[in-house]
Amino acid sequence: MNKLVVNAFIEKKIKNGIQLLDAHDFDDLSIDNQLIELFSKTKHFLGMAYLSQQNKGVGWFLSHQKITLDENYFKVLFETAKKQRSYYFQSNLTTAFRVFNQDGDNFGGLTIDLYGDYAIFSWYNLFVYQIKEMIIAAFKDIFPEIKGAYEKIRFKGLNYQSAHLYGQEAPETFIILENGVSYQVFLNRGLMTGIFLDQHEVREALVTHLSSGKKILNLFSYTAAFSVAASMGGAIETTSVDLANRSKKMSEAHFKANHFDLTNHQFIVMDVFNFLKYAKRHHLTYDVIIIDPPSFAKNKKKVFSVAKDYRQLISQSLPLLNDQGLIIASTNAANLSVAQFKKELEKGFGTQKHSYEALYQLPSDFRINKNDERSNYLKVFTIKVNK
């Protein structure tokens, strides 16, 4: 087995509980897609990790002890993960949730989501992908109730993004429940499934107390899951805006799954910034504006970045908001801390009076590494605006 001596900075990170290994911390890495032993410069054994290039980082620290990556190793991890999510397994109101979440469950580079009777494995690097048969065998033993599984490839180098893995194939589309609300999902169309599971708690808040009697504007709406939750919570009108034309049909499917009349629900295919200008010209106003952009996106004319462009979304949304209205500002940018995100929001509000009502982060099924802020990537503020 390869041995690697690391500098004092990496040693300190490991001792502080950081599991994600960053490329810029290493001087030169010639080892890739291998399990390794880590040592300090004083030749003290630090633990075991694996190195494998991925979108974020170059590998993951695994254990301060010597370990063997075999089927039993993963069985122990999965059994623990399953017990920690007993609430979801016993719920009749939620049938889709995350059952394994990278370093939150002590093995970075792998997530597993359950959608009813089916599982989705996401591989984030080649090392994990290469041992997937071992991982799947362990999963089958701990989760025998799962009828079938799919995979998502979240690293570069393979010529496909999604595939059926084992067992029964899922219908092309089917219904899952979340907080008692129905959503239509699909498992084998690229990386998307029709819903982002990490927003459980925000959608629950829309159902329980944020939407009753309100007019809702949902920006970057994707399949309008927020709009459906708001409608279930008593919203009198929703407007969902997304640039992708395919999103409209999928959005309507969520509403139909809950037997909603579409009369008071609009689905607009348009660039969000263009819509904000249009809405201002036509004096459109809303009680709640939901802003949930991708961390980084581009169209033919503009490149959007949360770190530098979110302020524009806030400032351009304010003229559309009724007095005592609510802005729900969301980002999944892991490289932006809560404080940094709030600072960016403040630039958008300028002198406009406002108060922060609540902060939502990842729900309990998305277990996090409490020693690494990046692990808790989701940040959602609800902000009341006083005009």
XYZ file of C-alpha atoms in Angstrom:
387
model
C 0.000 0.000 0.000
C 1.232 3.487 -0.852
C 2.378 5.734 1.983
C 2.221 9.519 1.835
C 3.925 12.035 4.117
C 1.840 15.195 4.513
C 2.703 18.669 5.713
C 1.771 20.145 9.106
C -1.189 22.033 7.626
C -2.825 18.842 6.312
C -2.023 17.068 9.577
C -3.814 19.812 11.514
C -6.879 19.622 9.243
C -7.110 15.868 9.729
C -6.808 16.184 13.499
C -9.577 18.816 13.395
C -11.933 16.384 11.676
C -11.711 17.604 8.075
C -12.152 14.675 5.693
C -12.084 16.331 2.268
C -8.520 16.600 0.950
C -7.785 19.769 -1.031
C -5.412 19.801 -4.006
C -3.824 23.127 -3.056
C -2.636 21.654 0.267
C -0.324 19.195 -1.521
C 2.917 20.111 -3.273
C 2.847 17.266 -5.774
C 0.552 14.266 -6.049
C 1.534 11.359 -8.268
C -0.801 8.836 -6.596
C -4.365 8.573 -7.873
C -7.364 6.255 -7.337
C -5.720 4.378 -4.495
C -6.095 3.739 -0.796
C -3.113 5.203 1.093
C -1.597 5.492 4.552
C -0.893 9.026 5.743
C 2.087 9.969 7.914
C 3.292 13.207 9.471
C 6.739 14.591 8.773
C 7.788 13.075 12.095
C 6.714 9.666 10.708
C 3.678 9.451 12.984
C 0.798 7.408 11.496
C -2.189 9.734 10.950
C -4.654 7.356 9.372
C -5.972 6.163 6.034
C -7.436 7.974 3.066
C -7.991 7.491 -0.612
C -6.887 9.800 -3.398
C -9.085 10.353 -6.435
C -9.672 13.512 -8.425
C -13.210 14.885 -8.296
C -15.060 18.170 -8.692
C -14.284 19.148 -5.106
C -10.961 17.973 -3.720
C -8.534 15.177 -4.544
C -9.662 12.536 -2.078
C -11.062 11.795 1.361
C -9.652 10.934 4.766
C -11.378 7.793 6.087
C -10.069 6.687 9.469
C -7.412 7.291 12.124
C -7.089 3.484 12.305
C -5.871 0.971 9.751
C -8.870 -0.315 7.813
C -9.686 -2.773 5.053
C -12.141 -1.584 2.439
C -14.258 -4.692 2.013
C -17.937 -5.550 1.943
C -18.164 -5.782 5.726
C -16.687 -2.287 6.103
C -19.559 -0.839 4.060
C -22.159 -2.994 5.807
C -21.209 -1.378 9.109
C -21.435 2.106 7.569
C -24.826 1.397 5.978
C -26.276 -0.217 9.086
C -25.332 2.862 11.128
C -26.716 5.214 8.480
C -30.004 3.318 8.371
C -30.453 3.458 12.155
C -29.754 7.192 12.178
C -32.612 7.743 9.734
C -35.207 5.608 11.500
C -37.611 8.586 11.575
C -37.833 8.627 7.786
C -38.214 4.859 7.481
C -41.175 5.004 9.865
C -42.849 7.981 8.175
C -45.957 7.560 6.038
C -45.693 11.176 4.833
C -42.189 11.135 3.322
C -40.967 8.353 1.017
C -37.926 10.043 -0.584
C -34.832 10.999 1.417
C -31.058 10.630 1.620
C -29.806 7.523 3.375
C -26.046 8.052 2.980
C -24.317 11.417 2.715
C -20.568 11.413 2.093
C -18.448 12.617 5.035
C -21.575 13.014 7.168
C -21.666 9.210 7.138
C -17.866 8.831 7.224
C -17.177 7.978 3.591
C -16.752 10.868 1.182
C -17.397 10.475 -2.527
C -20.671 8.564 -2.205
C -24.296 9.538 -1.665
C -27.354 7.274 -1.739
C -30.926 8.525 -2.013
C -34.118 6.528 -1.663
C -37.107 7.264 -3.864
C -39.813 4.965 -2.598
C -38.756 1.420 -3.490
C -35.693 2.535 -5.449
C -32.194 3.745 -4.607
C -29.914 6.159 -6.442
C -26.151 5.794 -5.972
C -24.094 8.873 -6.870
C -20.392 8.258 -7.529
C -18.251 11.400 -7.184
C -14.873 10.008 -8.286
C -13.281 7.102 -10.103
C -11.991 5.354 -6.974
C -15.477 4.915 -5.528
C -16.843 3.950 -8.933
C -14.215 1.220 -9.272
C -15.310 -0.433 -6.002
C -19.026 0.004 -6.638
C -19.792 -3.745 -6.817
C -18.516 -4.152 -3.253
C -20.585 -1.153 -2.128
C -23.726 -2.405 -3.869
C -23.365 -5.890 -2.358
C -23.136 -4.397 1.140
C -26.109 -2.136 0.471
C -28.273 -5.040 -0.695
C -27.557 -6.878 2.540
C -28.570 -3.923 4.780
C -31.438 -2.686 2.586
C -33.088 -5.878 1.256
C -36.413 -4.039 0.928
C -35.126 -1.909 -1.961
C -36.478 -3.289 -5.245
C -34.035 -1.687 -7.671
C -31.276 0.871 -8.031
C -29.792 3.439 -10.399
C -26.478 5.276 -10.561
C -25.468 8.874 -11.290
C -21.946 9.656 -12.513
C -20.817 12.942 -10.974
C -17.239 13.039 -12.234
C -15.666 13.478 -15.652
C -14.321 10.647 -17.765
C -17.227 8.308 -18.503
C -19.541 8.541 -21.493
C -22.814 8.362 -19.540
C -24.469 10.128 -16.598
C -27.166 7.712 -15.470
C -27.902 4.001 -15.686
C -29.906 1.167 -14.139
C -27.768 -0.755 -11.626
C -29.707 -3.747 -10.374
C -33.119 -5.195 -9.618
C -36.464 -3.998 -10.854
C -36.547 -1.026 -13.216
C -38.596 1.930 -12.035
C -41.474 3.302 -14.111
C -40.455 6.170 -16.384
C -42.141 8.505 -13.900
C -43.738 7.759 -10.521
C -44.969 9.533 -7.397
C -43.081 10.003 -4.131
C -44.313 11.743 -0.982
C -42.651 14.482 1.011
C -44.430 15.996 4.016
C -47.647 14.541 2.603
C -47.236 16.306 -0.756
C -46.989 14.278 -3.982
C -44.178 14.853 -6.472
C -43.615 13.139 -9.806
C -40.016 11.935 -10.196
C -37.867 10.116 -12.734
C -34.665 8.187 -12.107
C -32.921 7.603 -15.432
C -32.791 10.952 -17.273
C -29.305 12.294 -16.631
C -28.399 13.705 -13.218
C -31.776 15.234 -12.333
C -34.754 13.469 -10.738
C -37.439 16.178 -10.692
C -36.877 17.303 -7.096
C -33.979 18.436 -4.889
C -34.303 16.394 -1.703
C -32.123 18.706 0.398
C -34.953 21.284 0.541
C -37.286 19.088 2.689
C -37.568 21.600 5.504
C -38.078 24.696 3.355
C -40.914 23.022 1.479
C -42.365 21.876 4.794
C -42.330 25.503 6.011
C -44.160 26.549 2.847
C -46.797 23.909 3.549
C -47.233 24.698 7.232
C -46.959 28.453 7.713
C -45.373 30.578 4.978
C -47.936 30.455 2.176
C -51.535 30.687 3.358
C -53.421 33.365 1.432
C -50.233 34.524 -0.321
C -49.229 35.261 -3.917
C -45.977 33.396 -4.615
C -43.199 34.104 -7.124
C -40.760 31.216 -7.541
C -37.575 32.139 -9.439
C -35.264 29.504 -10.979
C -38.176 27.187 -10.293
C -36.907 24.017 -12.068
C -39.946 21.716 -11.613
C -41.772 24.176 -9.311
C -41.584 21.969 -6.224
C -41.594 25.079 -4.005
C -44.721 26.310 -5.799
C -46.502 23.010 -5.226
C -45.601 23.064 -1.523
C -46.849 26.663 -1.291
C -50.099 25.695 -3.001
C -50.576 22.847 -0.539
C -49.997 25.439 2.184
C -52.842 27.626 0.934
C -51.213 29.994 -1.574
C -53.866 31.693 -3.697
C -51.593 32.094 -6.712
C -48.141 30.930 -7.841
C -45.861 32.050 -10.666
C -42.901 29.801 -11.493
C -40.107 31.142 -13.706
C -37.337 29.076 -15.287
C -35.312 29.398 -18.481
C -35.508 25.692 -19.349
C -38.504 24.901 -21.522
C -38.577 21.266 -20.352
C -39.265 22.448 -16.801
C -42.783 23.597 -17.630
C -44.173 20.127 -18.363
C -42.474 18.652 -15.288
C -43.835 21.484 -13.125
C -47.371 20.879 -14.307
C -46.944 17.170 -13.493
C -46.278 17.990 -9.811
C -49.457 20.073 -9.637
C -51.527 17.408 -11.356
C -50.173 14.778 -8.958
C -51.839 16.775 -6.160
C -55.056 17.356 -8.153
C -54.611 21.132 -8.345
C -56.518 23.179 -10.899
C -53.849 25.063 -12.863
C -55.967 28.195 -13.312
C -54.111 30.227 -10.685
C -50.686 28.766 -11.370
C -48.446 30.180 -14.086
C -45.341 28.552 -15.560
C -43.176 31.052 -17.414
C -40.228 30.052 -19.585
C -37.962 33.098 -19.426
C -34.595 34.293 -18.155
C -35.164 35.342 -14.524
C -33.541 38.759 -14.895
C -35.679 39.472 -17.971
C -38.793 38.432 -16.050
C -37.940 40.747 -13.152
C -37.747 43.665 -15.587
C -41.010 42.586 -17.226
C -42.787 42.239 -13.883
C -41.644 45.690 -12.778
C -42.882 47.296 -16.017
C -46.272 45.636 -15.584
C -46.528 46.480 -11.847
C -46.786 42.829 -10.784
C -46.461 42.250 -7.043
C -46.135 39.247 -4.750
C -46.272 38.400 -1.053
C -43.487 35.802 -1.139
C -40.558 35.667 -3.559
C -38.467 32.489 -3.603
C -34.956 32.854 -5.037
C -33.045 29.602 -5.491
C -30.519 29.962 -8.325
C -27.851 27.441 -9.303
C -24.438 28.303 -7.851
C -23.117 28.916 -11.341
C -25.031 29.113 -14.594
C -24.864 30.742 -17.987
C -27.139 31.497 -20.882
C -26.346 33.061 -24.243
C -25.812 36.531 -22.789
C -24.860 36.197 -19.109
C -22.808 34.122 -16.690
C -24.405 33.971 -13.221
C -22.384 33.451 -10.035
C -23.929 33.392 -6.544
C -20.878 35.058 -5.026
C -21.157 38.199 -7.172
C -24.646 38.290 -8.725
C -27.070 37.324 -5.931
C -27.276 40.969 -4.793
C -28.846 41.846 -8.149
C -31.569 39.267 -7.638
C -32.414 40.808 -4.278
C -32.372 44.432 -5.461
C -34.422 43.655 -8.568
C -36.952 41.593 -6.596
C -37.665 44.289 -3.988
C -39.888 46.453 -6.247
C -42.144 43.406 -6.790
C -42.608 42.634 -3.099
C -45.663 43.779 -1.173
C -45.241 45.483 2.211
C -44.428 42.955 4.951
C -43.588 40.543 2.159
C -41.139 37.667 2.492
C -38.039 36.817 0.487
C -36.813 33.224 0.697
C -33.166 33.403 -0.371
C -31.439 30.086 -1.003
C -28.028 28.892 -2.177
C -26.227 25.557 -2.273
C -22.785 27.126 -2.843
C -20.460 25.182 -0.536
C -17.671 27.727 -0.963
C -19.845 30.474 0.544
C -20.243 30.517 4.331
C -23.460 31.595 6.043
C -21.815 34.901 6.974
C -20.565 35.477 3.424
C -23.982 34.698 1.953
C -25.659 37.090 4.369
C -23.132 39.776 3.454
C -23.986 39.322 -0.229
C -27.701 39.592 0.559
C -27.104 42.816 2.477
C -25.562 44.380 -0.604
C -28.809 43.673 -2.436
C -31.046 45.124 0.272
C -29.064 48.355 0.542
C -31.051 50.766 2.745
C -34.287 48.768 2.492
C -35.568 47.820 5.977
C -35.712 44.078 6.533
C -35.391 41.441 9.244
C -34.102 37.866 9.141
C -36.809 35.472 10.305
C -35.142 32.056 10.026
C -32.172 30.141 8.619
C -32.684 26.672 7.145
C -29.792 24.352 6.393
C -29.570 20.682 5.487
C -32.293 18.400 6.912
C -31.392 15.559 9.262
C -31.235 12.890 6.543
C -28.449 14.924 4.902
C -26.031 14.190 7.723
C -23.058 16.551 7.809
C -19.475 16.571 9.025
C -19.829 19.084 11.857
C -16.110 19.825 11.677
C -16.291 21.090 8.088
C -18.604 23.993 7.251
C -18.532 23.030 3.562
C -20.371 19.825 4.413
C -23.426 21.869 5.455
C -23.618 23.589 2.077
C -27.294 24.613 1.983
C -28.209 28.083 3.279
C -31.794 29.397 3.118
C -32.828 32.656 4.788
C -36.426 33.811 5.181
C -36.386 37.608 5.274
C -39.295 39.955 6.007
C -39.202 43.278 4.152
C -40.775 46.402 5.665
C -41.652 49.061 3.114
